[in-house]
XYZ file of C-alpha atoms in Angstrom:
748
model
C 116.988 145.945 80.897
C 114.245 146.021 83.543
C 110.765 144.572 83.089
C 108.019 146.894 84.327
C 104.922 145.610 86.142
C 101.785 146.130 84.035
C 98.074 145.714 84.621
C 97.038 142.076 84.290
C 93.945 141.189 82.256
C 91.652 138.192 82.625
C 94.051 135.718 81.004
C 97.313 137.300 82.114
C 97.861 134.854 84.973
C 98.091 131.975 82.494
C 100.280 134.019 80.126
C 102.480 135.841 82.615
C 106.178 135.111 81.828
C 107.110 134.309 85.411
C 110.342 132.571 84.353
C 111.744 135.893 83.048
C 110.695 138.428 85.702
C 113.739 140.637 85.090
C 114.426 140.919 88.816
C 115.437 139.006 91.914
C 114.546 139.113 95.593
C 116.715 141.574 97.562
C 118.454 139.189 100.022
C 121.081 138.211 97.455
C 122.733 139.178 94.198
C 123.025 137.615 90.745
C 125.847 137.511 88.197
C 125.462 135.770 84.817
C 128.761 134.990 83.078
C 128.832 134.218 79.350
C 130.582 130.883 79.045
C 132.127 131.543 75.643
C 134.301 134.491 76.716
C 133.777 134.691 80.509
C 132.339 138.211 80.284
C 129.616 139.495 82.591
C 126.354 139.372 80.601
C 123.747 140.067 83.339
C 123.990 141.544 86.830
C 121.549 142.538 89.557
C 121.700 146.276 90.261
C 122.522 145.716 93.959
C 126.152 144.907 93.039
C 126.554 148.675 93.204
C 125.712 148.585 96.918
C 127.595 145.381 97.719
C 130.757 145.824 95.641
C 130.651 149.534 94.819
C 130.421 148.750 91.091
C 128.428 150.509 88.410
C 126.321 147.716 86.838
C 126.150 149.480 83.481
C 129.932 149.896 83.412
C 130.664 146.269 84.247
C 128.468 144.560 81.642
C 130.424 143.076 78.766
C 133.748 143.118 80.629
C 135.673 139.990 81.731
C 134.430 138.587 85.017
C 138.005 138.035 86.227
C 138.742 141.718 85.666
C 135.640 143.027 87.443
C 135.656 140.720 90.491
C 138.977 138.833 90.503
C 138.499 137.292 93.960
C 135.091 135.858 93.073
C 136.389 134.665 89.710
C 139.160 132.671 91.398
C 136.787 131.386 94.103
C 134.388 129.933 91.529
C 136.807 129.062 88.720
C 136.026 125.312 88.828
C 132.180 125.521 88.809
C 132.268 128.163 86.070
C 134.415 125.835 83.998
C 131.896 123.005 84.498
C 128.430 124.462 85.153
C 125.454 122.113 85.701
C 123.123 121.285 82.803
C 119.913 123.252 82.274
C 117.218 122.268 84.737
C 119.679 121.795 87.605
C 120.811 124.122 90.379
C 123.999 123.150 92.205
C 124.719 124.358 95.726
C 128.404 125.264 95.991
C 129.424 126.362 99.471
C 129.279 129.163 102.028
C 131.895 131.833 101.326
C 133.242 134.966 103.022
C 133.263 137.911 100.608
C 134.793 141.357 101.037
C 132.110 143.964 100.292
C 131.875 147.704 100.532
C 130.374 147.216 104.009
C 133.058 144.739 105.136
C 133.192 140.906 105.256
C 129.876 139.194 104.622
C 128.860 135.550 104.438
C 127.060 134.300 101.366
C 125.721 130.939 100.276
C 126.596 130.328 96.648
C 124.648 128.410 94.011
C 125.188 128.010 90.269
C 122.792 127.120 87.433
C 122.760 127.432 83.674
C 120.616 129.691 81.504
C 121.201 129.564 77.776
C 124.793 130.623 77.037
C 125.398 131.789 80.597
C 126.344 130.327 83.935
C 124.213 132.043 86.585
C 126.052 132.605 89.871
C 123.785 133.552 92.799
C 125.076 134.761 96.162
C 122.451 134.638 98.888
C 123.317 136.460 102.100
C 123.309 134.068 105.040
C 120.466 134.882 107.450
C 121.251 135.593 111.119
C 121.604 132.469 113.284
C 121.770 130.283 110.200
C 122.620 126.602 110.515
C 126.319 126.321 109.718
C 126.287 122.708 108.526
C 124.070 119.683 107.967
C 125.385 118.131 111.182
C 122.786 119.916 113.292
C 120.016 118.788 110.912
C 121.126 115.160 110.820
C 119.156 114.013 113.917
C 115.896 115.250 112.391
C 116.652 113.624 109.045
C 117.629 110.365 110.724
C 114.504 110.358 112.906
C 112.326 110.976 109.850
C 113.868 108.069 107.926
C 113.438 105.769 110.951
C 109.795 106.787 111.380
C 109.040 106.133 107.712
C 109.230 102.397 108.261
C 106.613 102.530 111.001
C 104.163 104.794 109.161
C 100.950 102.781 108.928
C 99.351 104.807 106.117
C 99.937 107.578 103.604
C 98.161 110.025 105.942
C 100.599 109.196 108.746
C 103.508 109.516 106.321
C 102.342 112.984 105.221
C 101.883 114.042 108.843
C 105.483 113.045 109.658
C 106.808 115.052 106.701
C 104.865 118.166 107.752
C 106.117 117.885 111.351
C 109.778 117.463 110.458
C 109.822 120.191 107.811
C 108.359 122.616 110.361
C 110.821 121.395 113.005
C 113.776 122.174 110.695
C 112.510 125.497 109.322
C 110.524 127.014 112.202
C 107.639 128.154 109.966
C 104.275 128.865 111.587
C 102.438 126.386 109.320
C 103.470 123.555 107.004
C 100.935 121.981 104.620
C 101.046 118.893 102.424
C 99.108 119.835 99.327
C 97.999 117.213 96.750
C 96.820 117.907 93.203
C 93.867 116.112 91.602
C 93.447 115.349 87.904
C 92.087 118.885 87.310
C 95.004 120.462 89.263
C 92.836 121.535 92.160
C 94.836 121.083 95.348
C 93.683 119.619 98.670
C 95.513 119.984 101.986
C 95.930 116.385 103.200
C 98.288 117.014 106.153
C 99.271 119.967 108.322
C 101.537 120.932 111.209
C 101.263 124.421 112.757
C 101.310 126.615 115.813
C 98.420 128.909 116.744
C 99.697 131.927 114.789
C 98.024 130.940 111.506
C 94.647 129.188 111.035
C 94.248 125.574 109.978
C 93.791 124.768 106.276
C 93.531 120.999 106.749
C 91.082 119.338 104.298
C 90.517 122.590 102.383
C 90.598 122.558 98.591
C 92.184 125.285 96.475
C 91.345 125.842 92.784
C 93.748 125.172 89.931
C 93.764 128.907 89.136
C 95.768 129.497 92.345
C 98.759 127.831 90.675
C 98.517 128.359 86.889
C 100.100 125.999 84.369
C 103.393 127.849 83.865
C 103.876 128.057 87.646
C 103.289 124.308 87.952
C 105.916 123.723 85.282
C 108.421 125.793 87.285
C 107.534 123.822 90.410
C 108.218 120.620 88.484
C 111.538 121.869 87.136
C 112.835 123.752 90.168
C 111.805 121.820 93.271
C 112.307 124.523 95.923
C 111.318 128.194 96.112
C 111.356 130.654 98.994
C 109.833 134.114 99.428
C 111.300 135.742 102.515
C 109.108 138.843 102.566
C 105.929 139.371 100.540
C 106.484 143.120 100.842
C 109.960 143.040 99.270
C 111.102 145.501 96.599
C 112.450 143.593 93.580
C 116.062 144.169 92.520
C 116.216 144.637 88.720
C 118.599 142.694 86.511
C 120.556 144.754 83.974
C 121.982 143.615 80.625
C 123.047 144.970 77.266
C 121.155 142.147 75.572
C 117.499 142.640 74.613
C 116.866 139.007 75.592
C 115.664 138.633 79.205
C 117.520 136.124 81.398
C 115.627 132.868 81.937
C 115.504 132.347 85.718
C 113.663 129.001 85.711
C 116.443 127.425 87.800
C 117.204 130.487 89.888
C 117.299 130.471 93.696
C 116.546 134.211 94.008
C 114.009 134.588 91.179
C 111.456 137.321 91.815
C 107.808 136.227 91.817
C 104.575 137.459 90.311
C 102.975 140.547 91.921
C 99.681 138.608 91.853
C 101.214 135.886 93.989
C 102.626 138.417 96.454
C 99.156 139.961 96.762
C 97.771 136.425 97.281
C 100.233 135.901 100.154
C 99.359 139.184 101.810
C 95.640 138.422 101.530
C 96.328 135.043 103.149
C 98.091 136.759 106.038
C 101.488 135.196 105.324
C 104.515 137.367 104.626
C 106.965 134.496 104.110
C 106.558 131.189 102.305
C 108.576 128.245 101.054
C 107.412 125.561 98.638
C 108.995 122.161 97.983
C 107.743 120.096 95.056
C 106.673 116.471 95.504
C 107.381 114.631 92.255
C 106.176 111.209 91.149
C 107.789 109.725 88.020
C 109.006 113.207 87.095
C 105.499 114.684 87.355
C 104.150 117.115 89.935
C 102.157 115.161 92.560
C 101.830 117.917 95.168
C 103.641 120.502 97.269
C 104.951 120.957 100.766
C 103.933 124.552 101.430
C 105.390 126.492 104.388
C 103.909 129.769 105.677
C 104.973 132.363 108.229
C 103.025 135.352 109.482
C 106.136 137.552 109.655
C 109.015 137.832 107.158
C 111.399 134.915 107.538
C 114.705 133.817 106.020
C 115.758 130.179 105.854
C 119.357 129.271 105.069
C 120.253 127.371 101.948
C 121.608 124.568 104.134
C 118.212 124.072 105.762
C 116.395 124.332 102.444
C 118.640 121.688 100.913
C 117.960 119.426 103.897
C 114.213 119.968 103.409
C 114.567 119.151 99.723
C 116.444 115.953 100.621
C 113.784 114.986 103.168
C 111.056 115.629 100.589
C 112.756 113.375 98.042
C 112.936 110.566 100.631
C 109.285 111.218 101.472
C 108.360 111.099 97.783
C 110.090 107.733 97.297
C 108.341 106.276 100.339
C 105.027 107.739 99.173
C 105.492 106.109 95.782
C 106.345 102.788 97.443
C 103.214 102.957 99.650
C 100.948 103.840 96.731
C 102.504 101.101 94.594
C 101.996 98.620 97.438
C 98.329 99.610 97.716
C 97.971 99.342 93.949
C 99.621 95.915 93.966
C 97.313 94.705 96.746
C 94.282 95.942 94.808
C 95.584 94.223 91.680
C 95.982 90.940 93.544
C 92.501 91.243 95.077
C 90.860 92.069 91.754
C 93.014 89.476 89.997
C 91.403 86.791 92.145
C 87.947 88.055 91.131
C 89.008 88.105 87.482
C 90.286 84.530 87.759
C 86.898 83.417 89.070
C 85.148 85.191 86.213
C 87.436 83.529 83.690
C 86.676 80.167 85.285
C 82.947 80.921 85.084
C 83.282 81.849 81.419
C 85.391 78.783 80.652
C 82.726 76.542 82.200
C 79.994 77.866 79.888
C 79.339 77.280 76.218
C 79.355 81.052 75.715
C 81.419 83.484 77.760
C 78.442 85.832 78.313
C 76.711 83.174 80.410
C 79.757 83.092 82.674
C 79.312 86.835 83.305
C 75.541 87.184 83.673
C 75.228 84.046 85.830
C 77.720 85.459 88.357
C 76.694 89.106 88.859
C 78.361 89.458 92.273
C 81.835 88.766 90.888
C 81.176 90.872 87.795
C 80.252 93.913 89.910
C 82.987 93.249 92.485
C 85.632 93.421 89.751
C 84.930 97.144 89.249
C 83.542 98.005 92.677
C 80.188 98.744 91.039
C 76.617 98.439 92.289
C 75.174 97.593 88.895
C 76.298 96.101 85.593
C 74.945 95.378 82.145
C 76.081 93.097 79.331
C 74.870 94.117 75.885
C 74.971 92.796 72.349
C 72.987 93.884 69.330
C 70.231 91.421 70.258
C 70.258 91.114 74.042
C 70.585 93.226 77.183
C 71.210 91.720 80.609
C 70.850 94.153 83.555
C 72.352 93.112 86.890
C 72.128 94.882 90.262
C 71.211 98.589 90.433
C 71.022 99.881 86.852
C 68.923 102.295 84.819
C 65.849 100.825 83.125
C 66.603 98.434 80.268
C 65.385 100.964 77.704
C 67.740 103.608 79.142
C 70.625 101.134 79.111
C 69.965 100.313 75.454
C 69.918 104.035 74.587
C 73.186 104.523 76.456
C 74.580 101.525 74.572
C 73.674 103.145 71.255
C 75.395 106.393 72.334
C 78.547 104.519 73.351
C 78.558 102.635 70.044
C 78.539 105.943 68.160
C 80.802 108.102 70.322
C 82.992 105.864 72.498
C 84.295 102.826 70.707
C 87.573 102.850 72.634
C 88.504 99.686 74.528
C 87.811 101.232 77.955
C 85.731 104.308 78.812
C 85.422 105.716 82.344
C 83.712 108.733 83.880
C 82.552 109.582 87.376
C 80.137 112.215 86.027
C 78.189 110.588 83.201
C 75.623 113.385 82.942
C 78.398 115.818 82.024
C 79.173 113.953 78.784
C 75.735 112.356 78.291
C 72.993 114.740 79.526
C 70.251 112.094 79.350
C 71.913 110.411 82.349
C 70.590 113.191 84.632
C 67.370 111.138 84.819
C 69.051 108.265 86.683
C 71.988 109.710 88.625
C 70.849 107.721 91.681
C 71.857 104.533 89.838
C 74.380 105.614 87.205
C 76.307 108.802 87.921
C 79.502 106.878 87.179
C 80.093 104.632 84.155
C 82.922 102.232 83.341
C 82.620 100.292 80.082
C 84.587 97.917 77.883
C 84.011 97.354 74.203
C 84.268 93.636 73.438
C 83.647 93.725 69.706
C 83.670 96.738 67.430
C 82.369 94.697 64.492
C 79.265 93.494 66.368
C 79.051 96.288 68.956
C 79.157 94.450 72.284
C 79.775 96.122 75.646
C 80.013 95.365 79.341
C 78.956 98.342 81.495
C 79.432 99.004 85.199
C 77.447 101.658 87.102
C 78.003 103.618 90.302
C 75.338 105.765 91.985
C 75.566 109.445 92.849
C 77.539 110.325 95.979
C 76.582 113.811 97.182
C 79.703 115.493 98.572
C 80.329 118.751 100.365
C 83.664 120.202 99.260
C 85.301 122.790 101.507
C 87.217 125.406 99.511
C 89.693 127.835 100.996
C 87.579 130.826 99.924
C 85.171 131.197 96.995
C 87.048 129.844 93.941
C 84.586 131.420 91.497
C 85.406 135.122 92.014
C 88.998 135.922 91.043
C 88.117 138.982 88.909
C 87.083 142.467 90.081
C 86.304 145.767 88.371
C 88.965 148.388 88.943
C 89.164 151.821 87.292
C 86.775 150.746 84.571
C 88.710 147.607 83.548
C 88.643 144.000 84.643
C 91.795 142.962 86.481
C 92.741 139.622 87.947
C 93.156 139.703 91.713
C 93.635 136.840 94.109
C 90.707 136.458 96.470
C 90.865 138.487 99.647
C 89.094 135.981 101.865
C 90.179 132.443 102.705
C 87.193 131.669 104.892
C 85.791 128.176 104.290
C 83.457 128.214 101.289
C 81.335 125.064 100.918
C 80.163 123.603 97.639
C 77.745 120.695 97.245
C 78.766 118.389 94.402
C 75.983 116.362 92.793
C 75.566 114.013 89.827
C 78.968 112.517 90.548
C 80.015 109.070 91.763
C 83.121 107.843 93.500
C 85.972 107.907 91.003
C 87.117 104.682 89.332
C 90.621 104.033 90.548
C 93.538 102.806 88.491
C 93.404 99.194 89.663
C 89.694 98.883 88.752
C 90.246 100.316 85.272
C 93.207 97.981 84.759
C 91.145 95.008 85.968
C 88.310 95.577 83.492
C 90.832 96.217 80.713
C 92.457 92.853 81.459
C 89.003 91.228 81.538
C 88.311 92.686 78.098
C 91.590 91.332 76.753
C 90.796 87.925 78.226
C 87.286 87.926 76.702
C 88.656 88.905 73.297
C 91.201 86.116 73.625
C 88.473 83.633 74.532
C 86.388 84.638 71.524
C 89.335 84.399 69.137
C 90.567 81.070 70.504
C 87.210 79.356 70.894
C 86.899 78.159 67.288
C 90.467 76.892 67.185
C 90.117 75.104 70.515
C 86.863 73.413 69.494
C 88.468 72.239 66.271
C 91.465 70.657 67.981
C 89.926 69.345 71.203
C 88.591 66.093 69.735
C 91.971 65.145 68.310
C 93.700 66.030 71.565
C 91.273 63.881 73.565
C 91.754 60.955 71.228
C 95.526 61.237 71.533
C 95.375 61.487 75.326
C 93.081 58.474 75.601
C 95.419 56.391 73.481
C 98.355 57.360 75.702
C 96.366 56.460 78.828
C 95.323 53.132 77.329
C 98.951 52.378 76.485
C 99.970 53.316 80.016
C 97.261 51.088 81.515
C 98.353 48.155 79.370
C 101.976 48.671 80.373
C 101.112 48.795 84.074
C 98.775 45.796 83.846
C 100.963 43.466 81.795
C 104.548 44.719 81.959
C 104.715 45.647 85.664
C 102.123 43.572 87.508
C 103.238 40.200 86.060
C 106.888 40.540 87.205
C 105.767 41.430 90.722
C 103.547 38.308 90.822
C 106.518 36.227 89.708
C 108.714 37.724 92.429
C 106.142 36.957 95.111
C 105.432 33.476 93.756
C 109.040 32.338 93.497
C 109.875 33.897 96.869
C 107.011 31.957 98.473
C 108.279 28.714 96.821
C 111.786 29.412 98.042
C 110.491 30.017 101.543
C 108.441 26.810 101.502
C 111.087 24.472 100.072
C 114.378 25.876 101.347
C 113.323 27.519 104.632
C 114.995 24.950 106.910
C 118.372 25.329 105.148
C 118.426 29.171 105.275
C 120.276 31.176 107.882
C 118.404 33.688 110.022
C 119.730 36.465 107.799
C 118.554 34.624 104.665
C 115.097 34.168 106.170
C 114.908 37.934 106.823
C 115.934 38.577 103.232
C 113.168 36.282 101.903
C 110.506 38.004 104.101
C 111.733 41.439 103.000
C 111.523 40.454 99.304
C 107.966 39.163 99.733
C 106.816 42.267 101.669
C 108.425 44.657 99.183
C 106.947 42.847 96.189
C 103.467 42.923 97.772
C 103.888 46.665 98.453
C 105.071 47.346 94.910
C 102.189 45.364 93.483
C 99.715 47.324 95.617
C 101.325 50.571 94.483
C 100.990 49.593 90.831
C 97.330 48.632 91.373
C 96.607 51.974 93.039
C 98.436 53.889 90.329
C 96.432 52.051 87.675
C 93.217 52.896 89.503
C 94.303 56.582 89.717
C 95.021 56.770 85.976
C 91.692 55.129 85.095
C 89.731 57.402 87.368
C 89.833 60.347 84.953
C 88.672 58.214 82.032
C 85.755 56.370 83.582
C 82.361 57.987 82.997
C 80.510 59.007 86.163
C 77.327 57.078 86.879
C 75.668 59.245 89.514
C 72.651 58.190 91.537
C 71.325 58.762 95.031
C 73.707 57.313 97.619
C 72.820 56.715 101.281
C 76.002 58.014 102.917
C 74.927 56.895 106.400
C 74.550 53.291 105.231
C 77.806 53.518 103.267
C 79.735 54.713 106.346
C 78.283 51.881 108.445
C 79.517 49.269 105.956
C 83.020 50.747 105.771
C 83.211 51.169 109.560
C 82.297 47.494 110.133
C 85.038 46.364 107.724
C 87.631 48.533 109.462
C 86.507 47.424 112.927
C 87.190 43.775 112.021
C 90.814 44.629 111.182
C 91.229 46.769 114.316
C 89.337 44.512 116.731
C 91.914 44.853 119.504
C 91.784 48.654 119.529
C 89.457 51.016 121.389
C 87.842 53.323 118.816
C 85.090 55.762 119.748
C 83.024 56.335 116.577
C 80.868 59.515 116.553
C 78.451 59.495 113.600
C 76.496 62.669 112.900
C 73.761 63.478 110.404
C 74.842 62.127 106.979
C 72.296 62.998 104.242
C 71.957 61.305 100.885
C 73.859 62.808 97.943
C 73.943 62.343 94.187
C 77.268 60.698 93.271
C 78.903 57.733 91.603
C 78.453 55.046 94.301
C 81.658 53.117 93.468
C 83.890 56.169 93.432
C 82.327 57.869 96.464
C 82.790 54.631 98.443
C 86.498 54.769 97.565
C 86.639 58.357 98.915
C 85.214 57.427 102.325
C 87.221 54.191 102.486
C 90.424 56.213 102.096
C 89.396 58.878 104.626
C 88.219 56.415 107.300
C 91.149 54.043 106.747
C 93.536 56.986 107.257
C 91.700 58.017 110.424
C 92.017 54.481 111.855
C 95.662 54.206 110.784
C 96.866 57.576 112.103
C 95.089 57.210 115.486
C 96.971 53.954 116.143
C 99.309 55.594 118.737
C 96.301 56.694 120.810
C 95.114 54.536 123.716
C 91.560 55.503 122.796
C 90.967 56.707 119.267
C 88.118 59.115 118.496
C 86.823 59.369 114.925
C 83.930 61.703 114.088
C 82.028 61.778 110.787
C 79.525 64.583 110.160
C 78.159 67.033 107.596
C 77.002 70.625 107.058
C 75.130 72.499 104.302
C 76.679 75.395 102.389
C 75.140 77.188 99.369
C 74.095 74.365 97.058
C 76.546 71.785 98.373
C 76.925 69.268 101.197
C 80.177 69.276 103.169
C 81.244 65.991 104.828
C 84.095 65.826 107.327
C 86.136 63.097 109.015
C 87.832 64.273 112.211
C 90.289 62.264 114.336
C 92.534 62.707 117.366
C 95.564 61.104 115.718
C 99.096 62.257 114.964
C 97.930 65.102 112.701
C 100.278 66.960 110.332
C 102.101 70.288 109.947
C 99.976 72.786 107.960
C 103.055 74.134 106.185
C 102.999 70.894 104.145
C 99.316 71.228 103.217
C 100.163 71.729 99.519
C 101.749 68.248 99.403
C 98.980 66.429 101.221
C 96.787 65.582 98.221
C 99.644 64.986 95.753
C 100.541 61.658 94.183
C 103.261 59.763 96.129
C 103.329 62.490 98.809
C 103.772 61.208 102.373
C 104.084 63.341 105.508
C 105.013 60.431 107.804
C 107.661 57.749 107.598
C 106.695 54.448 105.913
C 108.225 52.627 108.890
C 105.633 54.265 111.151
C 102.543 54.138 108.923
C 102.066 51.914 105.881
C 100.663 53.297 102.628
C 101.517 54.216 99.034
C 100.839 57.967 99.069
C 98.093 57.756 96.422
C 94.972 57.503 98.597
C 94.393 61.227 99.164
C 95.268 61.996 95.535
C 92.432 59.627 94.589
C 90.118 61.405 97.053
C 90.741 64.812 95.519
C 90.482 63.543 91.950
C 87.167 61.786 92.572
C 85.672 64.767 94.394
C 86.779 67.184 91.674
C 85.298 64.866 89.040
C 81.998 65.421 90.871
C 82.524 69.210 90.696
C 83.386 69.427 94.384
C 86.336 70.377 96.603
C 88.591 68.578 99.084
C 90.717 70.138 101.832
C 92.213 69.393 105.238
C 93.200 71.068 108.492
C 95.506 69.695 111.156
C 98.266 70.210 113.684
C 101.123 67.993 114.753
C 100.037 65.504 117.441
C 96.616 67.216 117.695
C 94.618 65.347 115.080
C 93.286 66.260 111.651
C 90.029 67.048 109.871
C 89.490 66.099 106.215
C 86.556 67.687 104.389
C 84.899 67.180 101.015
C 82.176 69.342 99.463
C 79.817 67.682 96.957
C 77.477 69.856 94.849
C 73.769 69.148 94.729
C 73.932 68.778 90.944
C 76.821 67.267 88.982
C 77.594 66.969 85.290
C 76.636 63.591 83.798
C 77.961 63.765 80.270
C 80.769 61.242 80.802
C 84.510 61.195 81.167
C 86.419 64.438 81.597
């Protein structure tokens, strides 16, 4: 049975049964063997020319009887054909034909009840094995690692595919969400024009063709002027050639190729997660055959390329997620610091807009509307809010062309052509909206995409366009698209907000009990440290001192060393317990902030330290030290620790230099203490402010390892920050930032 070409109406391209064309391309032959009884069910009519057989007389007869040599050659693959959706390359075989010995490349696939055996005649000067292609494949894999971007990666793929195939032009073609395709990479000679950056409409590759591209990754058309070879059968059912190597193609597509000026083409599908991402499209001005060996190598290269492409895109997505995750964390902290989460959003508009890459945002409830950045007028935002409440109650709504779904938005495209929104509460209708302005774009199409239909003999017929000259379109009322990471970030923010709202009542109910329990535990700990630990250490010191006083003359030198060691260790342990007690109490004591003269405070501390280090040369450099609002007792402890450390860790220097200064930074004062001492390795910076963490040996520098932990805790109690920078043997700088205004409600 042969399918006849008919006139194609306006919708025929979408409905054309291209998977059952009823014919194949003429550079090979097709035999379909029924698996149940091994009879020949379908055959291309050119078996008459190749084998001298009458196709009509062979149908229905055993394959082994008609072509015994071929039956023996392919006995194993016919016994175990591949599953539907898969084409398996077999091998290159020598076959005796009516014209003598010929070389064919064999492939097998499955179609319904039949195994489809295709024999494609080997083109002249064909590559005999993959060995000659290996250097190109190896070079491509090696270059993948050095590709700095997706554009570079696509360029490498285009170059190597053209190097292996010899086509005049190779394009990397990417689909958008509407199935329009854009050429994102190209490699060519001067025979065919450049299509780089051109866009082609979805109608160029209709839905059923895209499905075949997804299922069957590689297709070649050797000559757009070929005469199809019909397939004959006794069955009224046409043979499904979805997985065929030689499948004939639509006459519309052949006309498209001729209009483009290409008589040969090859397409390789780029798949992502089983879906069609794009195509590698190869074109040649003159007819061209490419061996199955080379095509398989190109398919292999494309699969490697697709995996690397996926890895690069996933890496970019992960980086965006991390970046936006940091913004989201700040927003959550802002919300947690406020009595109501909305205050945490509206009081930090920069972070709120940064989360979605927007230039404006709005937070709306039934009673209030807060507009931040570049937004439509408040009245317009409220009207938009009402429309969303009626028509888009989904958790997340995104569009880069708001006026298309909400015509009233045409009035403010300069501020809100794009909208991203989250619904916080369906019961009380609350939303957070993000806006993006219009971005006027000029899109370059490969020919006018709007004119695929022409009058012919009184009827409308679908024809591919005859011109591929650049056709420019200006796109308005559209913003930059919201990418996946931004949509995910606002979705996660919504989930976090909903969680905050649901947990708030429960947390408020339990927080008082939790605080009472914690305070009791801390009081018990303080009592234990004060009475159970400090008293024994006093006894140890006291009795050791008595022993030293009364029995010193009778002790050996070793015994005297033992007594001194006991006394020193007990003093150290007692100091450690005192410091630990002070650290535990620090979080419970209410802050009593007032204005503190830091310059005077530093002078007092410096004089005390100078008395203890009278024999040393210390160059003190005191800069401008403004007054701050802080708890005077606690802030003195901060500077005592910092200056004492500076004096201690500059001890190895012949002349120590200690500098104290300050800077201003957005509502806070930053103080620093800089020295030229032994410094520290920055890889241990995370340990520096921890309890009992020491970066130097106790034998070299005395201390309990609690001082800097106290510094950080006190500064954070004031709502500030503490950090340090240093290098081994090159000194260190310790900084604290104190806000202009601190909370005064009492213990944390």
